[in-house]
């Protein structure tokens, strides 16, 4: 018999152990077997094909002392579904760590008080707009909001659109596109513009765009339509744009709003957040810092989606990036999320089903 067993070989301890054993039997009978404290439960809105290898690498790196139990939602509304599950489980939390592939719904959880403020172990020079004001989330591995141009329909670079506002330019009427700005990164984009430029100005811009541009169901559909030559150009994300360029379609990627009097290109990060009532907080925080490391960002930058590292210590330049430096838009995502429900109603009036 082991020494550890003998430490419990005492009448009072025997009774205590029998009591614990009885509780465990009840839990087993109820189908509620507690997981090891070394496990960390992650709800991931990033696709399994991208996230699972990173989780596996982390497990190997800690000699499998921590196991990652991941839940992926494959529905089209996966981010919303996972967020709603976290909200529903807030009194009996299951999730330790939330990996979101965007940011606005992470801010929604922050405003509900469901995320844990913490100090993030990130490299020096991390952009201030990529960390929550209270430290409850950290942004990394971003996607850029870019213009995808069909080079057969617009042959000269001098004629390329250069700004998101070109979606409202009459010269492109019915020949440019965007995703319906009620979901995903397009919704986030215009919420950011509302915070930066003002409510009324952004609402007026959306009305002009609605009258001028083709509205499609998603960023992927925009990229496909441009690559097929159905439209001259469209607003989409770098991960959808690079797919079409990798397929050797007649397309060019433009990072918009780069002039001194323009706001810069918006980048929308993945976000990591530890739940405030995480069942396994120590394991969750260790994994959180691993996920926002330059090593993880490099891995995502090398992948099919060519995501954009935030860290200055990243060694890999994503192939989607241009040869020239890109000026990024300065963003207050928390301000952009204010009044989200009322804003969404107003946008829906302009872009009804």
XYZ file of C-alpha atoms in Angstrom, residues 8-318:
311
model
C -6.194 8.396 5.344
C -6.146 5.165 7.420
C -7.703 6.794 10.498
C -11.253 6.258 11.912
C -12.284 9.918 11.572
C -10.683 10.175 8.153
C -12.297 6.892 7.141
C -15.719 8.343 7.947
C -14.862 11.513 6.011
C -13.716 9.486 3.017
C -16.846 7.364 3.105
C -18.895 10.603 3.085
C -16.972 11.950 0.117
C -17.324 8.635 -1.659
C -21.075 8.722 -1.123
C -21.279 12.241 -2.616
C -19.229 11.117 -5.608
C -21.555 8.170 -6.139
C -24.510 10.562 -6.154
C -22.758 12.784 -8.703
C -21.984 9.817 -10.921
C -25.588 8.671 -10.711
C -26.708 12.148 -11.748
C -24.282 12.206 -14.654
C -22.301 15.077 -13.095
C -18.826 13.624 -12.793
C -16.523 16.485 -11.747
C -13.572 17.059 -14.038
C -10.031 17.129 -12.787
C -8.771 20.501 -11.555
C -6.113 20.173 -14.250
C -8.749 20.380 -16.990
C -9.731 23.696 -18.543
C -13.018 24.061 -20.426
C -12.877 26.369 -23.451
C -15.818 27.620 -25.488
C -14.327 28.471 -28.878
C -15.983 30.443 -31.664
C -12.854 29.977 -33.749
C -13.309 26.995 -36.057
C -12.124 23.673 -34.680
C -9.718 23.144 -37.582
C -7.731 26.198 -36.443
C -8.130 26.033 -32.665
C -7.754 22.298 -31.984
C -4.086 22.040 -33.125
C -3.216 24.981 -30.857
C -4.905 23.313 -27.892
C -3.022 20.093 -28.663
C 0.282 21.996 -28.812
C -0.450 23.549 -25.424
C -1.182 20.150 -23.876
C 2.114 18.809 -25.208
C 3.939 21.872 -23.920
C 2.753 21.265 -20.354
C 3.399 17.497 -20.589
C -0.362 16.885 -20.581
C -0.632 18.058 -16.988
C -3.521 20.215 -18.218
C -6.177 18.898 -20.563
C -8.163 21.256 -22.793
C -11.841 20.360 -23.048
C -13.137 22.395 -25.983
C -16.677 23.101 -27.098
C -17.106 24.267 -30.674
C -20.405 25.508 -32.057
C -20.678 24.858 -35.780
C -23.889 26.792 -36.366
C -23.812 29.970 -38.444
C -24.672 31.946 -35.298
C -21.938 30.199 -33.331
C -20.612 33.268 -31.534
C -24.068 34.321 -30.387
C -24.875 30.738 -29.392
C -21.786 30.380 -27.217
C -22.293 33.791 -25.625
C -25.904 32.995 -24.827
C -24.815 29.691 -23.296
C -22.294 31.465 -21.077
C -25.033 33.862 -19.965
C -27.455 30.995 -19.317
C -24.837 29.138 -17.253
C -23.710 32.119 -15.178
C -25.159 30.739 -11.944
C -23.643 27.284 -12.537
C -20.683 27.996 -14.822
C -19.156 25.301 -16.994
C -16.875 27.396 -19.219
C -13.480 28.546 -17.926
C -12.200 30.387 -20.970
C -13.965 32.001 -23.928
C -12.111 32.255 -27.243
C -14.136 34.515 -29.483
C -13.251 35.077 -33.131
C -14.499 38.656 -32.884
C -14.931 41.203 -30.109
C -18.338 42.864 -29.736
C -20.000 39.943 -27.981
C -16.977 39.602 -25.710
C -17.554 43.216 -24.691
C -21.189 42.282 -24.128
C -20.068 39.672 -21.572
C -17.719 42.234 -20.026
C -20.585 44.688 -19.534
C -22.651 41.927 -17.914
C -19.856 41.415 -15.371
C -19.207 37.805 -16.379
C -15.495 38.153 -17.207
C -12.548 38.226 -14.819
C -10.367 41.362 -14.793
C -6.721 40.313 -14.850
C -3.218 41.372 -15.795
C -2.300 39.918 -19.181
C 1.151 38.515 -19.822
C 1.659 40.226 -23.180
C 4.684 41.725 -24.884
C 5.677 45.333 -24.382
C 3.987 47.733 -26.774
C 0.712 45.804 -26.953
C -1.899 48.199 -28.418
C -4.036 49.716 -25.690
C -7.218 49.216 -27.729
C -6.528 45.471 -27.745
C -6.933 45.086 -23.972
C -10.117 45.816 -22.009
C -10.081 48.879 -19.783
C -10.582 46.567 -16.797
C -8.343 43.778 -18.149
C -11.255 41.380 -18.643
C -10.349 40.477 -22.244
C -7.367 40.631 -24.560
C -7.415 40.973 -28.336
C -4.938 39.147 -30.596
C -4.622 37.599 -34.076
C -6.826 40.076 -35.902
C -8.600 40.222 -39.232
C -8.406 43.393 -41.289
C -11.432 45.007 -42.921
C -10.325 45.334 -46.529
C -11.575 46.081 -50.008
C -11.381 43.187 -52.465
C -11.121 44.393 -56.064
C -11.723 42.424 -59.258
C -8.725 43.343 -61.423
C -10.505 42.447 -64.660
C -13.326 44.867 -63.951
C -11.029 47.603 -62.608
C -7.805 47.274 -64.567
C -5.848 50.285 -63.330
C -4.683 50.590 -59.713
C -5.298 54.306 -60.003
C -9.013 53.545 -60.279
C -9.242 51.263 -57.242
C -11.535 52.344 -54.406
C -9.509 53.496 -51.402
C -12.057 54.056 -48.633
C -14.960 52.295 -46.957
C -16.947 55.436 -47.753
C -16.599 54.625 -51.452
C -19.461 52.191 -50.897
C -21.686 55.273 -51.056
C -20.037 56.723 -54.185
C -22.564 56.808 -57.098
C -19.856 55.803 -59.596
C -19.980 52.318 -58.025
C -23.764 52.016 -57.849
C -24.807 48.343 -57.949
C -21.204 47.351 -58.638
C -19.841 47.161 -55.080
C -20.968 45.133 -52.084
C -20.904 44.622 -48.335
C -22.370 42.118 -45.925
C -25.585 43.091 -44.166
C -24.315 45.234 -41.268
C -26.304 43.537 -38.538
C -24.018 40.606 -37.796
C -20.365 39.709 -37.492
C -17.499 41.990 -38.401
C -19.592 44.247 -40.629
C -21.880 45.080 -37.707
C -18.821 45.702 -35.554
C -17.309 47.913 -38.265
C -20.223 50.317 -38.387
C -20.619 50.338 -34.614
C -16.982 51.441 -34.457
C -17.629 54.158 -37.054
C -20.613 55.338 -34.985
C -18.352 55.664 -31.928
C -15.649 57.462 -33.919
C -17.679 59.654 -36.300
C -20.956 60.089 -34.458
C -24.388 58.464 -34.501
C -26.127 60.653 -37.058
C -23.240 60.787 -39.518
C -22.834 57.004 -39.503
C -26.561 56.413 -39.863
C -26.622 58.749 -42.869
C -23.651 56.917 -44.387
C -25.488 53.613 -43.992
C -28.550 55.034 -45.730
C -26.398 56.142 -48.655
C -24.691 52.759 -48.824
C -28.031 50.957 -48.787
C -29.102 52.942 -51.844
C -25.814 52.413 -53.672
C -24.255 49.030 -52.853
C -25.329 45.419 -53.213
C -26.046 43.893 -49.810
C -25.104 40.222 -49.412
C -25.529 37.754 -46.563
C -21.914 37.637 -45.398
C -18.286 38.596 -45.984
C -17.559 35.297 -47.707
C -20.389 35.916 -50.178
C -18.940 39.359 -50.915
C -15.513 37.876 -51.648
C -16.985 35.156 -53.862
C -19.081 37.624 -55.872
C -16.092 39.901 -56.493
C -13.806 36.985 -57.424
C -16.429 35.697 -59.866
C -16.615 39.068 -61.587
C -20.224 39.679 -60.562
C -19.135 42.916 -58.878
C -16.186 45.265 -59.225
C -15.277 45.316 -55.535
C -16.556 44.787 -52.031
C -15.857 45.245 -48.329
C -14.820 42.021 -46.627
C -12.334 40.510 -44.146
C -8.732 39.551 -44.835
C -9.414 35.864 -44.179
C -12.087 35.746 -46.896
C -10.061 37.929 -49.250
C -6.871 35.876 -49.020
C -8.731 32.682 -49.926
C -9.707 34.180 -53.274
C -6.194 35.455 -53.926
C -4.735 32.055 -53.001
C -7.072 30.537 -55.585
C -5.349 32.772 -58.159
C -8.532 34.675 -58.890
C -8.247 38.067 -60.566
C -8.391 40.023 -57.338
C -6.363 42.587 -55.407
C -6.583 43.411 -51.710
C -6.729 47.070 -50.709
C -6.204 48.212 -47.110
C -8.523 51.231 -47.017
C -8.408 54.707 -45.509
C -4.637 55.101 -45.420
C -4.401 58.823 -46.197
C -3.462 61.273 -43.398
C -7.016 62.664 -43.241
C -8.528 59.165 -43.119
C -8.997 56.953 -40.034
C -6.886 53.938 -41.056
C -7.879 50.311 -41.621
C -9.980 48.632 -38.961
C -8.677 45.371 -37.542
C -10.990 43.163 -35.520
C -9.206 40.775 -33.176
C -9.871 37.391 -31.768
C -10.444 37.796 -28.044
C -9.625 35.675 -25.019
C -11.414 36.057 -21.699
C -11.362 34.105 -18.447
C -14.810 33.723 -16.913
C -15.238 35.476 -13.577
C -16.628 32.331 -11.963
C -14.408 29.888 -13.889
C -14.430 26.450 -12.216
C -10.705 26.037 -13.005
C -9.260 29.564 -12.810
C -5.565 28.678 -12.444
C -5.545 26.422 -15.504
C -7.679 28.925 -17.407
C -5.303 31.833 -16.778
C -2.249 29.806 -17.801
C -3.920 28.831 -21.080
C -5.124 32.394 -21.633
C -1.581 33.766 -21.570
C -0.387 31.007 -23.899
C -3.096 31.832 -26.430
C -2.188 35.527 -26.657
C 1.516 34.775 -27.069
C 3.504 35.640 -30.198
C 3.961 31.915 -30.784
C 0.217 31.382 -31.095
C -0.203 34.481 -33.253
C 2.511 33.248 -35.613
C 0.743 29.916 -35.916
C -2.521 31.631 -36.854
C -0.697 33.964 -39.246
C 0.774 30.964 -41.092
C -2.613 29.296 -41.481
C -5.183 29.472 -44.237
C -6.864 32.539 -42.725
C -3.579 34.522 -42.547
C -4.503 36.297 -39.338
C -2.675 39.466 -38.320
C -0.420 39.331 -35.241
C -0.812 42.101 -32.687
C 2.468 41.424 -30.893
C 5.576 43.272 -32.022
C 7.493 40.081 -31.207
C 5.779 38.063 -33.921
C 8.283 36.515 -36.323
C 5.933 35.817 -39.212
C 4.461 38.325 -41.634
C 1.069 37.109 -42.885
